[in-house]
PDB file of C-alpha atoms in Angstrom:
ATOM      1  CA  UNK U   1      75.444  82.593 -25.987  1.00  0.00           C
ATOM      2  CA  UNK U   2      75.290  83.778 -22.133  1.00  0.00           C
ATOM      3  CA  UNK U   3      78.410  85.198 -21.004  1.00  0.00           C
ATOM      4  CA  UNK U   4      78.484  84.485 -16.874  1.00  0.00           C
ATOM      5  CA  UNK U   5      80.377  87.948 -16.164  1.00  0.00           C
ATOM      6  CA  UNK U   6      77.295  89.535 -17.885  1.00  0.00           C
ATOM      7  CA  UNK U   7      74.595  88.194 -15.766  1.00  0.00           C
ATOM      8  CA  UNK U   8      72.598  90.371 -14.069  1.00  0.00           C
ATOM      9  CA  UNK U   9      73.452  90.674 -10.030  1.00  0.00           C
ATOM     10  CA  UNK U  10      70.104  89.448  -8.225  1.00  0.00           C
ATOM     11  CA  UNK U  11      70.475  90.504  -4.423  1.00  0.00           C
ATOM     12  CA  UNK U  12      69.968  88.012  -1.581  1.00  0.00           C
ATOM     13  CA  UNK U  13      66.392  88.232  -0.128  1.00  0.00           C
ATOM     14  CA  UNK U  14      68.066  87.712   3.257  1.00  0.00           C
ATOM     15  CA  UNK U  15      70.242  90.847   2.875  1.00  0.00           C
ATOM     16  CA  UNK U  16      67.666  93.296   1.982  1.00  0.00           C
ATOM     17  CA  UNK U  17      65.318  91.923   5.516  1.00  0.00           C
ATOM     18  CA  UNK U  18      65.722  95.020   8.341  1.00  0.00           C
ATOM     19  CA  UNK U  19      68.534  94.630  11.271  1.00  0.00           C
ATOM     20  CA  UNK U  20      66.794  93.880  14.503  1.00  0.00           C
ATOM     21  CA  UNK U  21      66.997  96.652  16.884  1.00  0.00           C
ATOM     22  CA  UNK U  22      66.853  96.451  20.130  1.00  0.00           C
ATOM     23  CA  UNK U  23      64.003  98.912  21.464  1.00  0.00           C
ATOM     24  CA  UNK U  24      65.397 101.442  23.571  1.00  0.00           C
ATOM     25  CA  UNK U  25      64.698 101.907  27.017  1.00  0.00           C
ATOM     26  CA  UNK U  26      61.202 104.306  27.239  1.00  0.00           C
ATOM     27  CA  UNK U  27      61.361 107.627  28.832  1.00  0.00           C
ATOM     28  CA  UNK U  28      58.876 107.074  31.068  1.00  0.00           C
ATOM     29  CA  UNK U  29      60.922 103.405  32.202  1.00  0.00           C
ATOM     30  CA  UNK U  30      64.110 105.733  32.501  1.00  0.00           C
ATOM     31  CA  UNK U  31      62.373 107.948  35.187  1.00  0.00           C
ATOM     32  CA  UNK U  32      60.965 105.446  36.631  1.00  0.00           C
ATOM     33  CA  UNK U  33      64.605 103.822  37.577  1.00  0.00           C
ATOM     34  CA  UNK U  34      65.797 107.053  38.594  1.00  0.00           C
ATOM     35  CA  UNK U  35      63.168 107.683  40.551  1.00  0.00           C
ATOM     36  CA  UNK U  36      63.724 104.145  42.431  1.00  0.00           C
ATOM     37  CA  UNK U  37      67.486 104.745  42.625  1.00  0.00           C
ATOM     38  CA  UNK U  38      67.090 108.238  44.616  1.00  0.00           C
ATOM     39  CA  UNK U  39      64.797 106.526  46.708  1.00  0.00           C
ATOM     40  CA  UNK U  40      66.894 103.770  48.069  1.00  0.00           C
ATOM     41  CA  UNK U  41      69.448 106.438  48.141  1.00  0.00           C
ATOM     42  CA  UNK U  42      67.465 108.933  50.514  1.00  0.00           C
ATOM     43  CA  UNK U  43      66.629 105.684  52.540  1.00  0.00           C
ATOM     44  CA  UNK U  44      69.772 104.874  52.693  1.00  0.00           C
ATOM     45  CA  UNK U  45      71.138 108.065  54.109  1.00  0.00           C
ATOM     46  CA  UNK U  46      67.877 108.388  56.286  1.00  0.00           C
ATOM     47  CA  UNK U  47      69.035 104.688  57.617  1.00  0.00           C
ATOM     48  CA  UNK U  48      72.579 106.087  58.154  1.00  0.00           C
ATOM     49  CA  UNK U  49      71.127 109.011  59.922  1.00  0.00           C
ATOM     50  CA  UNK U  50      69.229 107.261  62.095  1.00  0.00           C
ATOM     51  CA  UNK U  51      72.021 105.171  63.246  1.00  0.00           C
ATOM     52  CA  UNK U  52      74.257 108.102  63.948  1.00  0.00           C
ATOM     53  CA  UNK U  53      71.757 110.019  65.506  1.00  0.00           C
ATOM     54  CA  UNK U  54      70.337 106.626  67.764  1.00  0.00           C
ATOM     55  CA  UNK U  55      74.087 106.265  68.850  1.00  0.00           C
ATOM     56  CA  UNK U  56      74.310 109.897  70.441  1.00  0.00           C
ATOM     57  CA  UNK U  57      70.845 109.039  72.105  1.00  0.00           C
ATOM     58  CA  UNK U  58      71.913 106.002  74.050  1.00  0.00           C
ATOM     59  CA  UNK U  59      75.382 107.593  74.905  1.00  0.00           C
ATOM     60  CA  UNK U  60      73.077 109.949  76.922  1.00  0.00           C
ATOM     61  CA  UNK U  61      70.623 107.453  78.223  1.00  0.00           C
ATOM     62  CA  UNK U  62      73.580 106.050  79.852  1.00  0.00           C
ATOM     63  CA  UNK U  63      74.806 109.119  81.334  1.00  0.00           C
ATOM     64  CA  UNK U  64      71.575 110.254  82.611  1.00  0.00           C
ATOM     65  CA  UNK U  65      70.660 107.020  83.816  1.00  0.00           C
ATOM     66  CA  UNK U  66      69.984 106.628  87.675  1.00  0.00           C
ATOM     67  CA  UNK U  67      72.869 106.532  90.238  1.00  0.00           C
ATOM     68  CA  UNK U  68      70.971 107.062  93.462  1.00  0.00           C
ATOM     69  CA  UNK U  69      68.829 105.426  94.315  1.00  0.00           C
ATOM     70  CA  UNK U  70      66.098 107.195  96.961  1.00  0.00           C
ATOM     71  CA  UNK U  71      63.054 104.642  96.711  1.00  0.00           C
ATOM     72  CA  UNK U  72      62.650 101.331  98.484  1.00  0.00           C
ATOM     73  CA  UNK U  73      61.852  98.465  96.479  1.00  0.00           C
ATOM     74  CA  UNK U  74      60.786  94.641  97.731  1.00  0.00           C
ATOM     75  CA  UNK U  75      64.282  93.325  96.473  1.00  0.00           C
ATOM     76  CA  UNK U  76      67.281  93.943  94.568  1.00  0.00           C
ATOM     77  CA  UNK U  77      69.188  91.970  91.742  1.00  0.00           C
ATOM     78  CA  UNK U  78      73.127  92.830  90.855  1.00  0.00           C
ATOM     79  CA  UNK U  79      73.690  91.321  87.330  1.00  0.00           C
ATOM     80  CA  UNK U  80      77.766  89.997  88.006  1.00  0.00           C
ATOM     81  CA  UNK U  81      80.615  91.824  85.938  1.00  0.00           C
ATOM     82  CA  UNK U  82      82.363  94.199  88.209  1.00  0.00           C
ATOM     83  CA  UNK U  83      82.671  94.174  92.324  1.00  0.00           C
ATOM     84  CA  UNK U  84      81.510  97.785  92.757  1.00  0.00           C
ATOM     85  CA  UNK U  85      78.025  96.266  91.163  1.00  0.00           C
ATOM     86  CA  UNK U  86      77.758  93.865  94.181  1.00  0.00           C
ATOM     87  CA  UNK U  87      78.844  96.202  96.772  1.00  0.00           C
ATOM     88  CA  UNK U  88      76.215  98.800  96.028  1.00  0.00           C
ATOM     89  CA  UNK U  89      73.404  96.384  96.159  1.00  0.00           C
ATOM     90  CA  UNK U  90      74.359  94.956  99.185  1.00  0.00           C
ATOM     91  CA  UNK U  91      74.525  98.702 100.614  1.00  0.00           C
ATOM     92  CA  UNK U  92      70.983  98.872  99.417  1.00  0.00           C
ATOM     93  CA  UNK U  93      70.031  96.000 101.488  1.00  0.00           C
ATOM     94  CA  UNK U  94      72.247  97.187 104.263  1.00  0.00           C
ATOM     95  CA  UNK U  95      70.571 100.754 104.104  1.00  0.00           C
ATOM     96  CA  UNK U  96      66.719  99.404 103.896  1.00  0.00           C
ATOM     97  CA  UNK U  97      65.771 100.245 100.550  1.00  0.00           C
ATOM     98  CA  UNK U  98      65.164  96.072  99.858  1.00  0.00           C
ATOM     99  CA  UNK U  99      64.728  93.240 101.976  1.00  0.00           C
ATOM    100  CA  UNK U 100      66.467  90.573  99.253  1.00  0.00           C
ATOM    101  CA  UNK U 101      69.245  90.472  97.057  1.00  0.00           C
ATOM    102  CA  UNK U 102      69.668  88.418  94.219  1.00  0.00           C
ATOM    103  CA  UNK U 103      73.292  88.760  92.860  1.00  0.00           C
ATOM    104  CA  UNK U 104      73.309  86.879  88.943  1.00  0.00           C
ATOM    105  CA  UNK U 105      75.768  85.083  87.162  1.00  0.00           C
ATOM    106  CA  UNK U 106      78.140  83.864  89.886  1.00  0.00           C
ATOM    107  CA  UNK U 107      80.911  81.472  88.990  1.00  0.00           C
ATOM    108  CA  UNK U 108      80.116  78.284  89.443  1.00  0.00           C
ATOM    109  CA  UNK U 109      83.276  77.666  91.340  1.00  0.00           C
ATOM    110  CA  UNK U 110      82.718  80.861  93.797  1.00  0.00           C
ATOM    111  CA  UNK U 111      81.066  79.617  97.273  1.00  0.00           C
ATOM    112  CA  UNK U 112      79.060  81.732  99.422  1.00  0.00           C
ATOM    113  CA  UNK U 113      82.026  81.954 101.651  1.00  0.00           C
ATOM    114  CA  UNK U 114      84.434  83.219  98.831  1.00  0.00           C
ATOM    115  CA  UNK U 115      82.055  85.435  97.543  1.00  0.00           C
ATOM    116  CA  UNK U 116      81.787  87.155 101.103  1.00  0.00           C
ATOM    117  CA  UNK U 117      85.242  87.318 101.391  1.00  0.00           C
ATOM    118  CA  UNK U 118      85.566  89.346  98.125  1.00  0.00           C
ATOM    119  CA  UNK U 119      82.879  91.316  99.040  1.00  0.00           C
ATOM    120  CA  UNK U 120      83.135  92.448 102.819  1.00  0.00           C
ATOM    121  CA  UNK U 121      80.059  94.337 102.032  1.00  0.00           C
ATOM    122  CA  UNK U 122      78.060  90.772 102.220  1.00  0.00           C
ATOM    123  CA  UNK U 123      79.652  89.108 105.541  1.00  0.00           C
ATOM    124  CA  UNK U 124      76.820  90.161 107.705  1.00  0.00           C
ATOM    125  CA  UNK U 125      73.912  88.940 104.674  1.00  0.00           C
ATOM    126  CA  UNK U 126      74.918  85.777 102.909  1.00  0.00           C
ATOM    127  CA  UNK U 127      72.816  83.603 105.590  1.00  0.00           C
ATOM    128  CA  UNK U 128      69.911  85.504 105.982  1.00  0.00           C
ATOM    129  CA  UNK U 129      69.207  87.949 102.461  1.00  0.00           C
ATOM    130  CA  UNK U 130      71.345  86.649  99.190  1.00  0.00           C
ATOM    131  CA  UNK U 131      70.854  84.196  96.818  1.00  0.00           C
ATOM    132  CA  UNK U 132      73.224  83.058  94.507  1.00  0.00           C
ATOM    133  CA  UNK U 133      72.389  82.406  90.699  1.00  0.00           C
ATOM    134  CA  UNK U 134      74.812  80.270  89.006  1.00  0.00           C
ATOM    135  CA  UNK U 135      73.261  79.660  85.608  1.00  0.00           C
ATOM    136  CA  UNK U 136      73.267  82.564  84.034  1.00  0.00           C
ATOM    137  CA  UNK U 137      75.911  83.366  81.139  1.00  0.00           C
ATOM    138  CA  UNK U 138      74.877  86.728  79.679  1.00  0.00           C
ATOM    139  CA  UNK U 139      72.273  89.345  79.720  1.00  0.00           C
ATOM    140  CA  UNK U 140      69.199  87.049  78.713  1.00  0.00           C
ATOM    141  CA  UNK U 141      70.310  84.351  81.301  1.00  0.00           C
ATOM    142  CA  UNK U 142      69.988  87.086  84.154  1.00  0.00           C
ATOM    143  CA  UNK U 143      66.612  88.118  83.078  1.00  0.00           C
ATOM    144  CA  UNK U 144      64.864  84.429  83.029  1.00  0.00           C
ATOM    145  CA  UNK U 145      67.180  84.276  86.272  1.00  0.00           C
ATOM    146  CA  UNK U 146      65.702  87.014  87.769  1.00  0.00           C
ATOM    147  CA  UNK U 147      62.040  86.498  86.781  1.00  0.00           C
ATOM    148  CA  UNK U 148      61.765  82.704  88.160  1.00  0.00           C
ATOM    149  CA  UNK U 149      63.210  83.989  91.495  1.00  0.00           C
ATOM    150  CA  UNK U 150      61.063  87.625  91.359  1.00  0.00           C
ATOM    151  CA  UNK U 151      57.966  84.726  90.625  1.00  0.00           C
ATOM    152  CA  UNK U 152      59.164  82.804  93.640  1.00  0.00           C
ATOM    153  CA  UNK U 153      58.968  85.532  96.159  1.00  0.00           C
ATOM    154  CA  UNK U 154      55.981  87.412  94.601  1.00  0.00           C
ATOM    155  CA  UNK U 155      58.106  90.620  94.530  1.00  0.00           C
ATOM    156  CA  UNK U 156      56.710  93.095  92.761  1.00  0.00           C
ATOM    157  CA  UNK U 157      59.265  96.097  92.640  1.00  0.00           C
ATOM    158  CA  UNK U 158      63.006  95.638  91.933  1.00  0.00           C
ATOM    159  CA  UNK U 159      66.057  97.749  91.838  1.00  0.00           C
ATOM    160  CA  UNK U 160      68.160  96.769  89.178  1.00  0.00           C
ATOM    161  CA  UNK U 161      71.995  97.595  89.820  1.00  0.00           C
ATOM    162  CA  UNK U 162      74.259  97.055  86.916  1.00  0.00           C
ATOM    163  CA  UNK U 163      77.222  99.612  85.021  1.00  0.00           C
ATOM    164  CA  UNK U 164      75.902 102.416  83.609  1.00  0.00           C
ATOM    165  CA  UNK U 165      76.371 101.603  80.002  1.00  0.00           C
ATOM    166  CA  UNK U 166      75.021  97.685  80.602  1.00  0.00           C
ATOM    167  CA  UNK U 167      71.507  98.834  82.294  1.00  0.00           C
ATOM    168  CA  UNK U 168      69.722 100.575  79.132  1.00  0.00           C
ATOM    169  CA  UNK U 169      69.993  96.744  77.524  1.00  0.00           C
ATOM    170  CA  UNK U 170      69.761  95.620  81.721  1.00  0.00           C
ATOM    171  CA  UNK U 171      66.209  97.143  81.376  1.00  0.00           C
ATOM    172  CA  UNK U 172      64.945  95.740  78.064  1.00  0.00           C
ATOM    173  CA  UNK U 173      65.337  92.465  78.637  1.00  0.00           C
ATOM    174  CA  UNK U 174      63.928  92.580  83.098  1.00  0.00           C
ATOM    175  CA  UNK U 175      61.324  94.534  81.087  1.00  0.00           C
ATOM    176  CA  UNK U 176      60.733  91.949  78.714  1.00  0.00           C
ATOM    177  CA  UNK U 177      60.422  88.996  81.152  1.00  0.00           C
ATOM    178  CA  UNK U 178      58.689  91.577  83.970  1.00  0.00           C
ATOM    179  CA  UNK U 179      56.238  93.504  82.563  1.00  0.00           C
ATOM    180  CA  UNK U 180      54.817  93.812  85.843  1.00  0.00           C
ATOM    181  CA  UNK U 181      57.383  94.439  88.131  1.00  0.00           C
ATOM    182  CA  UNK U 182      58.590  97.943  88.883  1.00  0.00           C
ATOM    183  CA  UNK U 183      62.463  98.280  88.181  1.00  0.00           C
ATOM    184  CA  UNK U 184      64.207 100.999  89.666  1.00  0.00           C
ATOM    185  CA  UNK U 185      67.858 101.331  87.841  1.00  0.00           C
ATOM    186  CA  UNK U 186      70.857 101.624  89.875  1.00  0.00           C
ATOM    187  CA  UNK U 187      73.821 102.246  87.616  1.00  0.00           C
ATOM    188  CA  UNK U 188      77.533 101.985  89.181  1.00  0.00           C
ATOM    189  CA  UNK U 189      80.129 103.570  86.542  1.00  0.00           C
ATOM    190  CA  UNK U 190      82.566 102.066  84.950  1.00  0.00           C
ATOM    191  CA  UNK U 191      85.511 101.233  86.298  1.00  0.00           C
ATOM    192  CA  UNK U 192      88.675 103.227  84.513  1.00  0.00           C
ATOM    193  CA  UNK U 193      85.789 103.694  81.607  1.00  0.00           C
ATOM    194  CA  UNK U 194      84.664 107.439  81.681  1.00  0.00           C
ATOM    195  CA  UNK U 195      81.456 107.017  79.839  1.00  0.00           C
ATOM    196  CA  UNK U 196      80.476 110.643  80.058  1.00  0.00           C
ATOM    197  CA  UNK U 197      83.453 112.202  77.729  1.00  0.00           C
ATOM    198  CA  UNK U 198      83.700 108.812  75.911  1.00  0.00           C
ATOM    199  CA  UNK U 199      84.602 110.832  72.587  1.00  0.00           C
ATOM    200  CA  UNK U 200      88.640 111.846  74.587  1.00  0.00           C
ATOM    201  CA  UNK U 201      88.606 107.871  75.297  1.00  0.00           C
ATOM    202  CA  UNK U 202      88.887 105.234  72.147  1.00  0.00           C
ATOM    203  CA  UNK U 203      88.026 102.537  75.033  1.00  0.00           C
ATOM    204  CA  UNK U 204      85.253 104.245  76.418  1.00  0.00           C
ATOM    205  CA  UNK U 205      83.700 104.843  73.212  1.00  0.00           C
ATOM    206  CA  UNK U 206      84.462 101.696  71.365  1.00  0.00           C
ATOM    207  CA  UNK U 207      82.456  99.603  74.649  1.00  0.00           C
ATOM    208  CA  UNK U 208      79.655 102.247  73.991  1.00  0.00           C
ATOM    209  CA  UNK U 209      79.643 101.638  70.517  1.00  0.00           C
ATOM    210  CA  UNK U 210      79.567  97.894  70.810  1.00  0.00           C
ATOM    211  CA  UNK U 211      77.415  98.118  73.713  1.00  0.00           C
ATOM    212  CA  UNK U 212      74.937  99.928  71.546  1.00  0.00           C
ATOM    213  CA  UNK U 213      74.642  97.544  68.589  1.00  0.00           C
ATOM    214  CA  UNK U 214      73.967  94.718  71.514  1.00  0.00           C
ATOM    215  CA  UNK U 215      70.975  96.801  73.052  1.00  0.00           C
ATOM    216  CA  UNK U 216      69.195  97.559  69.214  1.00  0.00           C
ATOM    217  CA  UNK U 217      69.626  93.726  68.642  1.00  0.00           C
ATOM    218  CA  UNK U 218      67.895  93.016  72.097  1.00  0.00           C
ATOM    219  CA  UNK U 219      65.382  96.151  71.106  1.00  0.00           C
ATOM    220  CA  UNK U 220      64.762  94.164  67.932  1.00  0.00           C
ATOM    221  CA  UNK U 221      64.817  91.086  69.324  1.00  0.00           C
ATOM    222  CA  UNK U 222      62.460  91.328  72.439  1.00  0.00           C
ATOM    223  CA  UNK U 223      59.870  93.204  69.859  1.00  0.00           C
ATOM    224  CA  UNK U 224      59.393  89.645  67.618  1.00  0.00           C
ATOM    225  CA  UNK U 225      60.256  87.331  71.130  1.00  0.00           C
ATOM    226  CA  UNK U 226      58.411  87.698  74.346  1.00  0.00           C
ATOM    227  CA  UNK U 227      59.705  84.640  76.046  1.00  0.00           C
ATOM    228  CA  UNK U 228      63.624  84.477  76.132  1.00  0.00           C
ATOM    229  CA  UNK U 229      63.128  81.089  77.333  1.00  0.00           C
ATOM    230  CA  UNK U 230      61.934  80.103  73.987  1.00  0.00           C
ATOM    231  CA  UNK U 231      64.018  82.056  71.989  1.00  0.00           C
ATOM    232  CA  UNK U 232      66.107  80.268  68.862  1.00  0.00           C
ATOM    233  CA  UNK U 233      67.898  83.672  68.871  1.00  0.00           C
ATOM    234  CA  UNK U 234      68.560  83.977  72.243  1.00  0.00           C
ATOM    235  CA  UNK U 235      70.187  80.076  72.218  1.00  0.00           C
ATOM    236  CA  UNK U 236      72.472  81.262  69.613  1.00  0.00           C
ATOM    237  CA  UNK U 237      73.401  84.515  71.372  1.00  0.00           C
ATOM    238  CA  UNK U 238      74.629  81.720  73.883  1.00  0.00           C
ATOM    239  CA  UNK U 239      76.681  79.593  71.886  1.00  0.00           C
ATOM    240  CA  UNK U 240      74.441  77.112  71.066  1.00  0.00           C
ATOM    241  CA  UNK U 241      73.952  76.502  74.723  1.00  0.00           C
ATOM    242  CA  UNK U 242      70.748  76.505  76.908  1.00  0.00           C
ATOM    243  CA  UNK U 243      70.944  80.601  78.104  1.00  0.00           C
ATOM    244  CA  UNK U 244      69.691  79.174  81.744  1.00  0.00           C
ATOM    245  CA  UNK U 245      69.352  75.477  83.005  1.00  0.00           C
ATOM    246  CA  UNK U 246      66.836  73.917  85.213  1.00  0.00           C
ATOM    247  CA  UNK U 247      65.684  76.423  88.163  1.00  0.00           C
ATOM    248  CA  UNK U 248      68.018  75.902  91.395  1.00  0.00           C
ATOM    249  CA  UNK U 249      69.635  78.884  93.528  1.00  0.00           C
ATOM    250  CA  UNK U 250      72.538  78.322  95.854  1.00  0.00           C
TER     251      UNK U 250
END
């Protein structure tokens, strides 16, 4: 007779099978993710770097960028945005060193008339050497601006009078759509802004700053688009809007 506590204890096949391990990570794996993360980390920095460093750069692109202008040049365009911009190129005109003067981005409400009156400097020149673009709503709209009426007239040199922290972005995008034409930069400072010690003046360097990221973007931008006219981009950088309408000066 079997007694049940006697029994002998038979262990479960299932408990004697191995615990599945999971394999560890191989050394040469390991190094191989370190190795990846110290590389995005150097680029990273590098990146940062060259930001930093690209900002100082155009801070003195815009100081050393042209305020006299000695050379004569078939024509001259003032991109709209301050009345010392408008005054200067008509003293161009006035002084010889054009024959034309193309001032871009007028409000459309602003008549020949009223734009003379606000700029004495024009009385003597509205009926004989200005035309008036009207379309134009930011930096790309002057450039197709400027090319269909530089493409008009055949001119073939232009002095390009803007502030001096607008024309370094001024120049990439005239250069963009005129990659024949010879533009001559005439900057006019900033009004109230002083752009040279910009680091004693939050405003002055926070327009820099922003100023900046706009000109990489058009850098960036320009390189991928040659024709702003048919730029997606350059329609959003507009609000969704046509950047120029159908060709007509005033």
């Amino acid at each position: 007779m079997s007694i049940a506590g006697n029994e002998p204890m038979v262990a479960d096949p299932a408990d004697s099978e191995p615990t599945a391990v999971a394999p560890a990570a191989s050394p040469r794996r390991r190094r191989r993710w370190r190795m990846l993360r110290r590389s995005l980390a150097v680029a990273g920095l590098l990146a940062c770097l060259a930001f930093v460093g690209g900002f100082f750069v155009f801070t003195d692109m815009v100081g050393r960028v042209g305020r006299r202008v000695d050379a004569r040049a078939d024509a001259v365009v003032a991109l709209t945005g301050g009345a010392q911009r408008i005054a200067d190129a008509a003293d161009l005109v006035r002084q010889g060193h054009a024959r034309r003067l193309l001032i871009s981005g007028v409000n459309k409400h602003t008549t020949p008339a009223q734009l003379a009156i606000l700029n004495p400097e024009l009385v003597d020149l509205v009926d004989c050497c200005v035309d008036l673009d009207y379309r134009a709503r930011n930096t790309i709209g002057n450039a197709i601006e400027t090319r269909r009426w530089v493409q008009r007239h055949a001119f073939r040199s232009l002095i390009v009078v803007t502030s001096n922290y607008h024309m370094p972005r001024s120049l990439v995008e005239l250069g963009n759509v005129l990659p024949e034409t010879e533009l001559v930069p005439h900057a006019v400072s900033a009004d109230r802004i002083d752009t040279e010690r910009w680091w004693r003046d939050p405003v002055a360097a926070r327009l820099l700053f922003m100023e900046y990221l706009k000109y990489l973007a058009a850098v960036a931008r320009t390189w991928v688009e040659h024709d702003p006219e048919d730029s997606r981009v350059a329609v959003l950088i507009g609000g969704r809007k046509p950047v120029a309408t159908a060709p007509v000066l005033r």
